[in-house]
Tab-separated table of C-alpha atoms in Angstrom:
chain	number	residue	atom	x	y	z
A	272	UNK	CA	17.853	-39.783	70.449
A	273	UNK	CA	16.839	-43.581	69.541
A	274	UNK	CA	13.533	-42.919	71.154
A	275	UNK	CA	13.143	-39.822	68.705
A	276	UNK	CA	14.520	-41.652	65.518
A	277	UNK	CA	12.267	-44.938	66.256
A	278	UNK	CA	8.845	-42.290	66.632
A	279	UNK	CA	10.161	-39.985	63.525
A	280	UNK	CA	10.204	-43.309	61.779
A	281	UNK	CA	7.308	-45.093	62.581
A	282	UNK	CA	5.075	-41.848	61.940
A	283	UNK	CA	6.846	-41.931	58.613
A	284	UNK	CA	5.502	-45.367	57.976
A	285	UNK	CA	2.389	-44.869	59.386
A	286	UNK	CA	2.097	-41.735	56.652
A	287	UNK	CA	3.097	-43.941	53.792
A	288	UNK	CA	1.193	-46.513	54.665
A	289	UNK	CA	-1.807	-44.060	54.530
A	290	UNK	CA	-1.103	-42.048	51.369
A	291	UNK	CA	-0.447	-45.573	50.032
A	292	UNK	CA	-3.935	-46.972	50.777
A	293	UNK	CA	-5.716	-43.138	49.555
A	294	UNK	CA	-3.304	-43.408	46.578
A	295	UNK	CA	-5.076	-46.964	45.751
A	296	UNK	CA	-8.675	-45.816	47.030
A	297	UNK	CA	-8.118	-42.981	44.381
A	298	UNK	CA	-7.126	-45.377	41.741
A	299	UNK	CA	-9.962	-47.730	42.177
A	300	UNK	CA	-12.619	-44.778	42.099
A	301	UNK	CA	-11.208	-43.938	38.724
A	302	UNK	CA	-10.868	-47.331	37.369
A	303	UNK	CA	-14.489	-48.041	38.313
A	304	UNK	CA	-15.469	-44.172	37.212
A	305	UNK	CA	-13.738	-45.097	33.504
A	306	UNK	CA	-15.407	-48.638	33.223
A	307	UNK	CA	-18.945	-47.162	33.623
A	308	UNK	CA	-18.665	-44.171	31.058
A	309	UNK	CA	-19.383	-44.337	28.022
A	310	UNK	CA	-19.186	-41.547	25.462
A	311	UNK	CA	-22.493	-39.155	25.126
A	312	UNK	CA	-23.044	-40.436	21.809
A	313	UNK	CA	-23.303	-44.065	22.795
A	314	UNK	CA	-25.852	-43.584	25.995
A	315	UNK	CA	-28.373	-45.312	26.322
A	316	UNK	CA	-31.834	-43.993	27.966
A	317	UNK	CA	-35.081	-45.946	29.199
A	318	UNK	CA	-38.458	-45.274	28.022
A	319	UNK	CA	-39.558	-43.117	30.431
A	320	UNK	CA	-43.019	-40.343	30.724
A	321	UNK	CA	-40.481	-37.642	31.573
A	322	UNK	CA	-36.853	-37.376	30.833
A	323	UNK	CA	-35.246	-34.367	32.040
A	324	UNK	CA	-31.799	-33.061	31.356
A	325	UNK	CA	-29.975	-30.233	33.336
A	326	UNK	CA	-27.633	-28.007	32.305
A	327	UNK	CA	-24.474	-26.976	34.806
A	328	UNK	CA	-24.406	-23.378	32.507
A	329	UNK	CA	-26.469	-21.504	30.580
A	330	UNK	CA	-23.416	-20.310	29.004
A	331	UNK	CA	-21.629	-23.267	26.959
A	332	UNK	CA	-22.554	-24.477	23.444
A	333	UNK	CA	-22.030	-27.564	24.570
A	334	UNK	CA	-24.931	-28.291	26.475
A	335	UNK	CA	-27.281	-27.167	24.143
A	336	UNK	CA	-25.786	-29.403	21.695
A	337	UNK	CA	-26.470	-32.531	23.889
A	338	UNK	CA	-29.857	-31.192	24.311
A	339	UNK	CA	-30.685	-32.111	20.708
A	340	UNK	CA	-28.301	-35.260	21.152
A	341	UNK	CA	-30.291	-36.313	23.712
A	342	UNK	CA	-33.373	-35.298	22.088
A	343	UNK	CA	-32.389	-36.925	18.809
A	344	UNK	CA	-31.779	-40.080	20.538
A	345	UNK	CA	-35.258	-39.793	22.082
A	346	UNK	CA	-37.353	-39.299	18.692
A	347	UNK	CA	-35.501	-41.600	16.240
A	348	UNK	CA	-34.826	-44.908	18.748
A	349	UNK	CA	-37.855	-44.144	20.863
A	350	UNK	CA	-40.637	-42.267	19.650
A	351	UNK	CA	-40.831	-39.076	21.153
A	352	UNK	CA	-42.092	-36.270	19.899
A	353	UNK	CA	-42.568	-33.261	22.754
A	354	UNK	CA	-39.540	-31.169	23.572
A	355	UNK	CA	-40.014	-28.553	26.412
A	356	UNK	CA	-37.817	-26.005	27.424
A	357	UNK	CA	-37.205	-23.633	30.560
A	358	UNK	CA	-38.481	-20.918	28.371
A	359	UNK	CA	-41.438	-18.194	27.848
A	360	UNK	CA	-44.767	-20.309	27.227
A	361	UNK	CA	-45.881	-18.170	25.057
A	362	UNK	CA	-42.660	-18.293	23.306
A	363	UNK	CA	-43.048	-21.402	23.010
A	364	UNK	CA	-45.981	-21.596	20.978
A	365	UNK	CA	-43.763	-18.980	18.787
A	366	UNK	CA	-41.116	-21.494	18.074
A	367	UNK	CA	-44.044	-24.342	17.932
A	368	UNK	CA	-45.479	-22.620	14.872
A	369	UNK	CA	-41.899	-21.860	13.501
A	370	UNK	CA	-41.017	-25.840	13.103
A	371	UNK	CA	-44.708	-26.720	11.962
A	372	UNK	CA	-44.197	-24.781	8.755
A	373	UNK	CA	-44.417	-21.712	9.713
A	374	UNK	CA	-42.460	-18.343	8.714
A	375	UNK	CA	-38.983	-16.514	9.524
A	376	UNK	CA	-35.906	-18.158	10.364
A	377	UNK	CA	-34.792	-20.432	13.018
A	378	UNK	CA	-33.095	-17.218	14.420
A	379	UNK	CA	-36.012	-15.607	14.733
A	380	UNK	CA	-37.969	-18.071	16.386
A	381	UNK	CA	-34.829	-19.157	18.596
A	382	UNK	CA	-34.952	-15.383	20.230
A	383	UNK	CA	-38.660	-15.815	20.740
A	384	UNK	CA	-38.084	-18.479	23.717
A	385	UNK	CA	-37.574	-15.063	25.685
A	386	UNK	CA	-34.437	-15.469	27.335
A	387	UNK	CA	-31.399	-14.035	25.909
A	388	UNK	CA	-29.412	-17.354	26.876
A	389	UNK	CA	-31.230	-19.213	24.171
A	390	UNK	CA	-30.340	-15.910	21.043
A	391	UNK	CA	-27.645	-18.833	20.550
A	392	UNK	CA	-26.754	-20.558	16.786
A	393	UNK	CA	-26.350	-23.816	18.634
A	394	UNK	CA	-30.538	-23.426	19.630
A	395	UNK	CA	-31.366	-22.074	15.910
A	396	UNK	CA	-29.225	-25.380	14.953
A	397	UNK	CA	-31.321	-27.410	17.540
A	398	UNK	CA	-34.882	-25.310	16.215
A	399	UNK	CA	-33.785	-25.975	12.084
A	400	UNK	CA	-33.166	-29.914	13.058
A	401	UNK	CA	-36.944	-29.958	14.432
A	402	UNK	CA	-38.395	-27.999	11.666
A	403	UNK	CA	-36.489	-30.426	9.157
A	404	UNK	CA	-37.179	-33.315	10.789
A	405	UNK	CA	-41.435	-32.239	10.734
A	406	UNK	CA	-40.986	-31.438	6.904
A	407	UNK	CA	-41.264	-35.316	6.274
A	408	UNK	CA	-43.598	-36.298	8.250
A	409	UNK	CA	-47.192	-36.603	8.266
A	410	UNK	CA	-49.021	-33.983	10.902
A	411	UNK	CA	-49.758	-36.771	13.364
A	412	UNK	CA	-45.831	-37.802	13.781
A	413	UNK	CA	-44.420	-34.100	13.966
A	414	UNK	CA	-42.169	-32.963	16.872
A	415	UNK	CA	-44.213	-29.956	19.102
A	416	UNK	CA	-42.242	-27.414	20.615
A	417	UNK	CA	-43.448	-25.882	24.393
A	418	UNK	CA	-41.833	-23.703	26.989
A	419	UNK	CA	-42.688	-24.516	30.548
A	420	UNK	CA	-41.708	-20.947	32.056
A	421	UNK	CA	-43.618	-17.867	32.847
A	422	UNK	CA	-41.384	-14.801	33.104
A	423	UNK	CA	-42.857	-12.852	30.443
A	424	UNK	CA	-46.004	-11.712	29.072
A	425	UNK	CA	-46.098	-10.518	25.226
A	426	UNK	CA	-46.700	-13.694	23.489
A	427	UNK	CA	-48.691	-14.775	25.808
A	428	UNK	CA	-50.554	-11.738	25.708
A	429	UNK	CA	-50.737	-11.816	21.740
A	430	UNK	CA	-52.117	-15.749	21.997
A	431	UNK	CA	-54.350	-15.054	24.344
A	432	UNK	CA	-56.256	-12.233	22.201
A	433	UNK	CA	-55.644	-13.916	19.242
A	434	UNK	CA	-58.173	-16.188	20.659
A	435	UNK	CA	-60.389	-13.784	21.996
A	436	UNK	CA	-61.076	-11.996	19.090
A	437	UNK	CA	-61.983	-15.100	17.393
A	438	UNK	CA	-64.629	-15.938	20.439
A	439	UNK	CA	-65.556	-12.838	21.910
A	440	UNK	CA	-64.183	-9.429	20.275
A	441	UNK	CA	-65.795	-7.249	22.691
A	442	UNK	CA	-64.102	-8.757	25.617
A	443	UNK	CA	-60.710	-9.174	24.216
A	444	UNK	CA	-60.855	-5.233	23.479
A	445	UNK	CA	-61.553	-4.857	26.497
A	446	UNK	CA	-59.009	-6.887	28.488
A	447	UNK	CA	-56.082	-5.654	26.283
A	448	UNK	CA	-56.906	-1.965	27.377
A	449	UNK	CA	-56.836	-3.052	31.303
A	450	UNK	CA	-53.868	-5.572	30.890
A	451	UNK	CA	-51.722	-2.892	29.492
A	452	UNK	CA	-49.241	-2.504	32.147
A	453	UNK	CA	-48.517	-6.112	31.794
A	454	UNK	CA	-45.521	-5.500	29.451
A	455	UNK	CA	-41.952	-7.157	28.657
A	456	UNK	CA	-40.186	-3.817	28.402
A	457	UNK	CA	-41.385	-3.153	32.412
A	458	UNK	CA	-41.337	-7.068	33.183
A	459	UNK	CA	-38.622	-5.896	35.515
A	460	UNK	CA	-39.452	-2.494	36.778
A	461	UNK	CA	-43.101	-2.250	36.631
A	462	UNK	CA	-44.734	-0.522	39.987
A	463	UNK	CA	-46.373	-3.098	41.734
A	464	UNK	CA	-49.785	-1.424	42.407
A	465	UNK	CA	-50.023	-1.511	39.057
A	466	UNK	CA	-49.138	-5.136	38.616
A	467	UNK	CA	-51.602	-6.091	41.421
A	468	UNK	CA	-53.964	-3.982	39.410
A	469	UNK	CA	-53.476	-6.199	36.264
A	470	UNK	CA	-53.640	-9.156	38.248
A	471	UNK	CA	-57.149	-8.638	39.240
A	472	UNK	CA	-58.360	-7.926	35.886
A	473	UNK	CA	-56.378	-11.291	34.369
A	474	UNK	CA	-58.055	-13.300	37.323
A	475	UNK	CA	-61.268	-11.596	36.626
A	476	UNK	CA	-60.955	-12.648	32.550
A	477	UNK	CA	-59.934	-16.406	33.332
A	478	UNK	CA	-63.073	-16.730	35.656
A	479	UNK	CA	-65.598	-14.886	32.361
A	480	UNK	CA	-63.391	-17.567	29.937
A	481	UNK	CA	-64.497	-20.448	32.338
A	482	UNK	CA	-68.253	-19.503	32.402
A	483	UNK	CA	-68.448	-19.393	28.796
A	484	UNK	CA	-65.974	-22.154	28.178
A	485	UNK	CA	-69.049	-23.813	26.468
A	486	UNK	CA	-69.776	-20.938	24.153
A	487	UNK	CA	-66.136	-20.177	23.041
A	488	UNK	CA	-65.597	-24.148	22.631
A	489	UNK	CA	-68.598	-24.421	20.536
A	490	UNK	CA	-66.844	-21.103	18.099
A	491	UNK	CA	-63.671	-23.156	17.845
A	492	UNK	CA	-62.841	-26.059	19.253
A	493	UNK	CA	-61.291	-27.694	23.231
A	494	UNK	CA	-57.933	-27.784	22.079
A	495	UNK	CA	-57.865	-24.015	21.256
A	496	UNK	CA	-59.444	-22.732	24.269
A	497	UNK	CA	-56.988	-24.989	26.598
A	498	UNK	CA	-54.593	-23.634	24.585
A	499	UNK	CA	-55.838	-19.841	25.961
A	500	UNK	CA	-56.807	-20.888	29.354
A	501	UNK	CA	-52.607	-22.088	29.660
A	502	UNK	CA	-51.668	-18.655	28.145
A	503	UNK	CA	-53.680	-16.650	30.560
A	504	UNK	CA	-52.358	-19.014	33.415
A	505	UNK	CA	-49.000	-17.960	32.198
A	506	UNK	CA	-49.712	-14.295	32.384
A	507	UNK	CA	-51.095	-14.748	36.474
A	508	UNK	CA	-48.606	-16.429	37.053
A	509	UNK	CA	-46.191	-14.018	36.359
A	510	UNK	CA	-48.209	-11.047	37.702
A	511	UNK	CA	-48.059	-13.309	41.150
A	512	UNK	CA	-44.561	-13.623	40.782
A	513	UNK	CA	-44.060	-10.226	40.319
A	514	UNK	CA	-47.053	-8.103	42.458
A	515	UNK	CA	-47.147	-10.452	45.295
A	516	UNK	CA	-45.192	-11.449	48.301
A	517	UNK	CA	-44.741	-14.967	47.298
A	518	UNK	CA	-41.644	-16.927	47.779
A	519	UNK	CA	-40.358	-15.743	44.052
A	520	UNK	CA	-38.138	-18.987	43.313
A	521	UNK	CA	-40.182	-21.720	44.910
A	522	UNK	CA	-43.538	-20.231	43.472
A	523	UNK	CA	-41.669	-20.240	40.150
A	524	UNK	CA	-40.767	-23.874	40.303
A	525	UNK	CA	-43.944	-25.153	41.411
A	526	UNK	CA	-45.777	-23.235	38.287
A	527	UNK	CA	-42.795	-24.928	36.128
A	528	UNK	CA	-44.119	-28.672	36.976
A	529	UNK	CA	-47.420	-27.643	37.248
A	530	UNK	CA	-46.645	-26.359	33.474
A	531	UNK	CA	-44.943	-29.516	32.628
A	532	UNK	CA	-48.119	-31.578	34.025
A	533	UNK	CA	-49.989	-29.367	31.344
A	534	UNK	CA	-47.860	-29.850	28.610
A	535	UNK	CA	-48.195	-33.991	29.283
A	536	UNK	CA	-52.049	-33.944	29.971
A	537	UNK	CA	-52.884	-31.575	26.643
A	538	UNK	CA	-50.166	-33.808	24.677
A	539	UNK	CA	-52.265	-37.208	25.303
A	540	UNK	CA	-55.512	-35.983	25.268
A	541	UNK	CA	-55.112	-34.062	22.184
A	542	UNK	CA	-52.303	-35.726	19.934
A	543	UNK	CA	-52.025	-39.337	22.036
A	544	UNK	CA	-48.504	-38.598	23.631
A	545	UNK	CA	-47.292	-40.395	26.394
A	546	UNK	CA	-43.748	-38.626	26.684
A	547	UNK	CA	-42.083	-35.649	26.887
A	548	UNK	CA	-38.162	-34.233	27.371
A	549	UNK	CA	-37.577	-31.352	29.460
A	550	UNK	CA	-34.398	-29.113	30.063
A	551	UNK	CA	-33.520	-26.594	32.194
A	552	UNK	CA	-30.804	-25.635	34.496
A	553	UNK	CA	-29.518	-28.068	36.815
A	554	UNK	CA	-31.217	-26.604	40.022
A	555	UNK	CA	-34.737	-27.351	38.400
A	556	UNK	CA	-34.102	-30.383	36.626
A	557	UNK	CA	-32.725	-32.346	39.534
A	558	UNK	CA	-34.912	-34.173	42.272
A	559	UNK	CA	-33.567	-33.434	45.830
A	560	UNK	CA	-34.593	-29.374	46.305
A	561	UNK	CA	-30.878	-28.417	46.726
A	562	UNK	CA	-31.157	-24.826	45.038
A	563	UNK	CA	-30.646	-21.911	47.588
A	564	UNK	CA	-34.072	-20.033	48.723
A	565	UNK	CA	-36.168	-23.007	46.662
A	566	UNK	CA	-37.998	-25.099	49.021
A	567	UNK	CA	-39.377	-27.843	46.514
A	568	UNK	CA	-37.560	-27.943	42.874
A	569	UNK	CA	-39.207	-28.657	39.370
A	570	UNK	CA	-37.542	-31.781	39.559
A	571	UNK	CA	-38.391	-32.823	43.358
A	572	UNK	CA	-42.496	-31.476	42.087
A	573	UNK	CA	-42.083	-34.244	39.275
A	574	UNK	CA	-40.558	-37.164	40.638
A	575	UNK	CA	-43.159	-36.868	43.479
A	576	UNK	CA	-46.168	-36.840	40.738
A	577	UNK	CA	-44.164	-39.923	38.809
A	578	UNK	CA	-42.184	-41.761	40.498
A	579	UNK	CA	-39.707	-43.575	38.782
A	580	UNK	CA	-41.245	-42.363	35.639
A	581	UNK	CA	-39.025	-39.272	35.922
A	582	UNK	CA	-35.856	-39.212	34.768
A	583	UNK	CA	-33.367	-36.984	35.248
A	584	UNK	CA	-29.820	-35.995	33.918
A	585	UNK	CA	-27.810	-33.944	35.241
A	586	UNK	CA	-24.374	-31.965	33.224
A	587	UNK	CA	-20.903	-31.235	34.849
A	588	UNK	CA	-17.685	-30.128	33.418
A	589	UNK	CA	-14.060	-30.171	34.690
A	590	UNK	CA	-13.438	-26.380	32.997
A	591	UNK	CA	-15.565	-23.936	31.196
A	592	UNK	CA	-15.485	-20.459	29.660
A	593	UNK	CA	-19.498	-19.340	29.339
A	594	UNK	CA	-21.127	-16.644	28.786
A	595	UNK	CA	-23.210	-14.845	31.591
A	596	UNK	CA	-24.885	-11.684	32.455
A	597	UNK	CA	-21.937	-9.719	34.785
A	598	UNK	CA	-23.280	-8.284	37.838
A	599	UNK	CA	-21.609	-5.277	37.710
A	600	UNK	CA	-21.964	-4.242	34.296
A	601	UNK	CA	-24.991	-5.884	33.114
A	602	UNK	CA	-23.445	-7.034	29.621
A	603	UNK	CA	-23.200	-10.877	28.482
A	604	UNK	CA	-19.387	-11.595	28.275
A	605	UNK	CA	-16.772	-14.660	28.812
A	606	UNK	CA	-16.183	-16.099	32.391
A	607	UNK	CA	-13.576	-19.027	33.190
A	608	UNK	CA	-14.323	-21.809	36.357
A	609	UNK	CA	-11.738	-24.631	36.400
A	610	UNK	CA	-13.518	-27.386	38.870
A	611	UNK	CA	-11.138	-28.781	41.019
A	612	UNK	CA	-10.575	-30.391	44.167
A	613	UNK	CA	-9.728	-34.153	45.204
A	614	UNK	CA	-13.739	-34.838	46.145
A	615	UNK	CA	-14.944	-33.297	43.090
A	616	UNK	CA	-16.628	-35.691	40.479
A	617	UNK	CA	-15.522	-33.087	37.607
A	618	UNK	CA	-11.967	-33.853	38.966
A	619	UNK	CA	-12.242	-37.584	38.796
A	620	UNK	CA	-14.109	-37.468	35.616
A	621	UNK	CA	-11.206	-35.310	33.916
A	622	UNK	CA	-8.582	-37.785	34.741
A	623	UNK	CA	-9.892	-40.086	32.657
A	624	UNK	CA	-8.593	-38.202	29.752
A	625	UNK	CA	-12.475	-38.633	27.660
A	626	UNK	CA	-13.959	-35.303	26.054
A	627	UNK	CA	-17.001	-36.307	27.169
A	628	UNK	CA	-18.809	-38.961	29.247
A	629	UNK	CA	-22.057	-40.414	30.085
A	630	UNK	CA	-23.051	-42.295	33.707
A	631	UNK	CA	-25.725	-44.228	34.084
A	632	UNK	CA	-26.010	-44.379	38.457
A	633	UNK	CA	-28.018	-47.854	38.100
A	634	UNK	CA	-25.089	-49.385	36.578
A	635	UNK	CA	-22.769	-47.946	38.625
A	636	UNK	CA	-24.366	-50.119	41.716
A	637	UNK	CA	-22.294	-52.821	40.517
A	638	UNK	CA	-18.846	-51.114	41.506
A	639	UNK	CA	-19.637	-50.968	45.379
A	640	UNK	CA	-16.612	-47.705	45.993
A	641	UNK	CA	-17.757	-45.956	42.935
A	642	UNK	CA	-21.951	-46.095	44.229
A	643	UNK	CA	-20.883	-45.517	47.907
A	644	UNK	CA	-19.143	-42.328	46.392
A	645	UNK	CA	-22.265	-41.557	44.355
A	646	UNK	CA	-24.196	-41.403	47.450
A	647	UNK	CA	-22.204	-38.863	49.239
A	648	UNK	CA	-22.608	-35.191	49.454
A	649	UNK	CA	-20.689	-33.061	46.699
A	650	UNK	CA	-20.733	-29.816	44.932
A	651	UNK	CA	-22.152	-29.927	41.143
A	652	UNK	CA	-21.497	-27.257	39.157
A	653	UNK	CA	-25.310	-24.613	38.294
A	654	UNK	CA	-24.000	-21.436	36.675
A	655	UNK	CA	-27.177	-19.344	35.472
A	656	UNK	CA	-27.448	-16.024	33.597
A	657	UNK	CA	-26.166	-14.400	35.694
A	658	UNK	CA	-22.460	-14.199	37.054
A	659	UNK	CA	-19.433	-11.844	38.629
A	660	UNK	CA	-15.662	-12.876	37.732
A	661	UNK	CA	-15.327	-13.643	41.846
A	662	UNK	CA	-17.724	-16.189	41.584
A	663	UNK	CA	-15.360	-18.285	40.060
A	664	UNK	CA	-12.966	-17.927	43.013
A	665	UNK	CA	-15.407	-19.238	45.596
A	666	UNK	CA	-17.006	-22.474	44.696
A	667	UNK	CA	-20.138	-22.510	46.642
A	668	UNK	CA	-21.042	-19.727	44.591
A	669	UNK	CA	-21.328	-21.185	41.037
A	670	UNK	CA	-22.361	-25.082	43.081
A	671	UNK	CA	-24.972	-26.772	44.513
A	672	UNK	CA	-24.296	-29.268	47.240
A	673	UNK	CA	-26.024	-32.624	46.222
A	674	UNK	CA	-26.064	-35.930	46.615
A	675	UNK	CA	-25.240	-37.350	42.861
A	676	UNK	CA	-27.424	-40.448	42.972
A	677	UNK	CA	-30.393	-38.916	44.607
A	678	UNK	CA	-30.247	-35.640	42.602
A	679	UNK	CA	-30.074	-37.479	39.354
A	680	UNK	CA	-30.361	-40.668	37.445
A	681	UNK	CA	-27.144	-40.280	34.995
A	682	UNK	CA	-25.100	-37.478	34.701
A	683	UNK	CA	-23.419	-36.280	31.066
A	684	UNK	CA	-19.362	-34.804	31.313
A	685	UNK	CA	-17.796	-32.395	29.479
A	686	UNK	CA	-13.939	-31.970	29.750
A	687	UNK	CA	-13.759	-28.364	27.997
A	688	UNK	CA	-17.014	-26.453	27.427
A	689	UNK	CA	-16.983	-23.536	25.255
A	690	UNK	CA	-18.277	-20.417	25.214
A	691	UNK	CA	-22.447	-20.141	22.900
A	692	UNK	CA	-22.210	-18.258	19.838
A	693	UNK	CA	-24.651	-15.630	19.924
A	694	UNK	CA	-27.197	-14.715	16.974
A	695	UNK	CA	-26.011	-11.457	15.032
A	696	UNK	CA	-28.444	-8.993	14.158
C-alpha cells in the first residue's frame, strides 16, 4: 500500500514538475512574442527591390487595408512608386489608367482587377488613395498600378488591339476574328480544341509582332509595343494554362514571377524604378514552395532571382469571418475559422491581448526560445476564394504547413478580421 502511495506520489511530482516547467516555457514564448511586436502602424520595413506581402484570406477587409498601410509606408518614407497585385494584367493597366487621371470611379476600376475578391470598398478605398495621391504630383513621381496574373483575357485582348490598330490594322482585324474563342464569359468552360486552336494563332501573332518589332516601334514608340508584347504574353499564358496539360498551379506561379520580373525590368528602363510591392495570397507570396500541388511558389521563383532583395510578409489571424466562394453553392457568403491550438502562432499571438501586431524575424534572433520556435514547422493560416463551412473544422484544410522564418521575413497579426464589404451595383 506504501509502495503504491510513494509511486502515486512521485508520478504526481514528476507531473507537476513538468506542467510547471511547460507552464514557464509557455510564458517565456509569450513574453519574448510581446517584446518583439509592435503595432502594424509602427513597423518598420528595409529598402528592399521587392517587398511582398501575403494575405492569410481573400476574404477580410482587413488585409486589404494593410495592403495600402504597407504601401503607404512604402511611398511616403521610402520612395516607392509600383504597386502590383495578384490580379488580371490587363486589368491592371485598367486600374493604371484609372489613378493616372483617367475616367469612372474607383469602383469601376476596382472590379476591373478581374477577380471578384477585389469588387471590395476597402480596394476602391486603396485605388481613390493612389489616384489622389498622383493628382499632386508631377508625371515622373506618380504611383503605377500592374497586375501580375493571367487568368483572363478581355483586357488584355482590348490592349492588345488597341495597339494593333494603331501599327498594323489589317493584322489586328485579323487576329481578333481567330482569337475569338478566347473569352472571359467561357474562361472556365471553353472546349479545349478550341483553346489549343487560339493558342496557335496567339503564338503565331507574337512571332509576326517580333519580326516587325522595328516597324511598329518606329509608328509609336518601345514602351508601347513592350507594353503589347506583355499583353499578348498574358493571353498565351492563359490559353497554356487552360488548353494544355501543364501542371495548372505551378505553371501559374512561375508566369506570376516571371510577370513580376517584367513589371521591375519595364519600370527601370522606362520610368527609372528600382522597387516594387507585391501582394497576393500567402501561398504565392511566401518563399519555401509549401502550397499543395505547387512545386516552386511566386515567392520561392523571386527570392531565388534576388536574394535577400526579396522581402516577404506574411498575415495570420487568431479568428476570422471572410467571405469566400462556397463549394456547394457557388455564392460568396460569411465563413467563421477560430485558430487554435497550443503550437499555433495565431494562439500565442492572441494572448497578448494587441488588435494587431507586426514581427520582424531578424529581431526576433535576439530572444533565442522565441527564434528556435520561429524555425519550427507550423500551420499558417491561406484561405482563398474559395471555401466549404467543413473546412473550418479541419485545419489542414484552410493551412499551410511552414516554417515561419524561412517562409517569411515578418509576419503582420490580426486578432479579429472582418468580413470585405462588397461594391453595390
Amino acid at each position: 500500500m506504501k509502495r503504491k502511495l510513494l509511486i502515486t506520489l512521485s508520478l504526481f511530482i514528476v507531473l507537476s514538475v513538468l506542467t510547471g516547467f511547460q507552464s514557464a516555457s509557455a510564458n517565456t514564448l509569450q513574453q519574448s512574442l510581446q517584446s518583439n511586436l509592435v503595432p502594424a502602424s509602427k513597423m518598420e520595413l528595409p529598402a528592399k527591390t521587392i517587398i511582398g506581402f501575403g494575405e492569410a484570406t481573400h476574404g477580410n477587409k482587413q488585409f486589404t487595408t494593410l495592403k495600402l498601410d504597407i504601401f503607404k509606408h512604402l511611398v511616403e518614407k521610402q520612395g516607392y512608386r509600383v504597386f502590383a497585385i495578384e490580379g488580371d494584367f490587363g486589368g491592371g493597366q485598367k486600374v493604371n489608367e484609372y489613378i493616372l487621371g483617367g475616367s469612372g470611379t474607383a469602383q469601376d476600376a476596382a472590379k476591373a482587377i478581374g477577380f471578384t475578391i477585389y469588387h471590395t470598398e476597402e480596394m476602391a478605398a486603396l485605388l481613390s488613395w493612389m489616384r489622389s495621391f498622383n493628382e499632386q504630383r508631377d508625371a515622373k513621381d506618380q504611383i503605377h498600378f500592374y497586375g501580375f496574373d493571367m487568368q483572363r483575357y478581355d483586357h488584355n485582348k482590348n490592349g492588345l488591339f488597341s495597339y494593333l490598330k494603331k501599327v498594323d490594322p489589317a493584322r489586328a482585324s485579323k487576329y481578333e476574328k481567330l482569337l475569338t474563342n478566347l473569352n472571359d464569359q467561357t474562361v472556365y468552360d471553353q472546349k479545349i480544341a478550341l483553346v489549343q486552336e487560339a493558342l496557335t494563332h496567339i503564338k503565331s501573332l507574337m512571332e509576326q509582332m517580333k519580326q516587325n518589332q522595328s516597324v511598329y516601334i518606329a509608328k509609336s514608340s518601345e514602351k508601347e509595343y513592350e507594353l503589347a508584347i506583355a499583353f499578348a504574353e498574358s493571353i498565351k499564358q492563359n490559353a497554356t494554362l487552360r488548353g494544355t496539360n501543364t501542371n495548372y498551379g505551378n505553371t501559374r506561379d512561375r508566369y506570376m514571377a516571371d510577370k513580376v520580373m517584367w513589371i521591375l525590368s519595364f519600370e527601370k528602363k522606362h520610368y527609372g524604378r528600382n522597387n516594387l510591392f507585391i501582394t497576393g495570397h500567402n501561398g504565392h507570396i511566401e518563399k519555401t514552395s509549401t502550397s499543395a500541388g505547387i512545386t516552386t511558389c511566386m515567392g520561392a521563383h523571386l527570392a531565388k532571382a534576388l536574394g535577400d532583395q526579396y522581402y516577404a510578409i506574411g498575415s495570420e489571424f487568431y479568428e476570422s469571418t471572410f467571405l469566400a466562394k462556397d463549394t456547394t453553392t457557388n455564392e460568396r457568403k460569411a465563413f467563421t475559422v477560430k485558430n487554435s491550438g497550443k503550437d499555433r502562432l495565431a494562439v500565442l499571438f492572441a494572448q497578448t491581448n494587441m488588435p494587431d501586431g507586426f514581427l520582424d524575424f531578424s529581431k526576433a534572433k535576439h530572444h533565442q526560445d522565441l527564434y528556435t520556435y520561429l524555425n519550427k514547422g507550423q500551420s499558417i493560416s491561406a484561405i482563398g476564394d474559395v471555401f466549404s463551412g467543413w473546412y473550418g473544422k479541419m485545419e489542414k484544410m484552410y493551412t499551410l504547413q511552414m516554417v515561419p522564418a524561412k517562409a517569411f521575413d515578418a509576419i503582420i497579426f490580426v486578432r479579429t478580421a472582418t468580413p470585405s464589404v462588397m461594391i453595390t451595383d
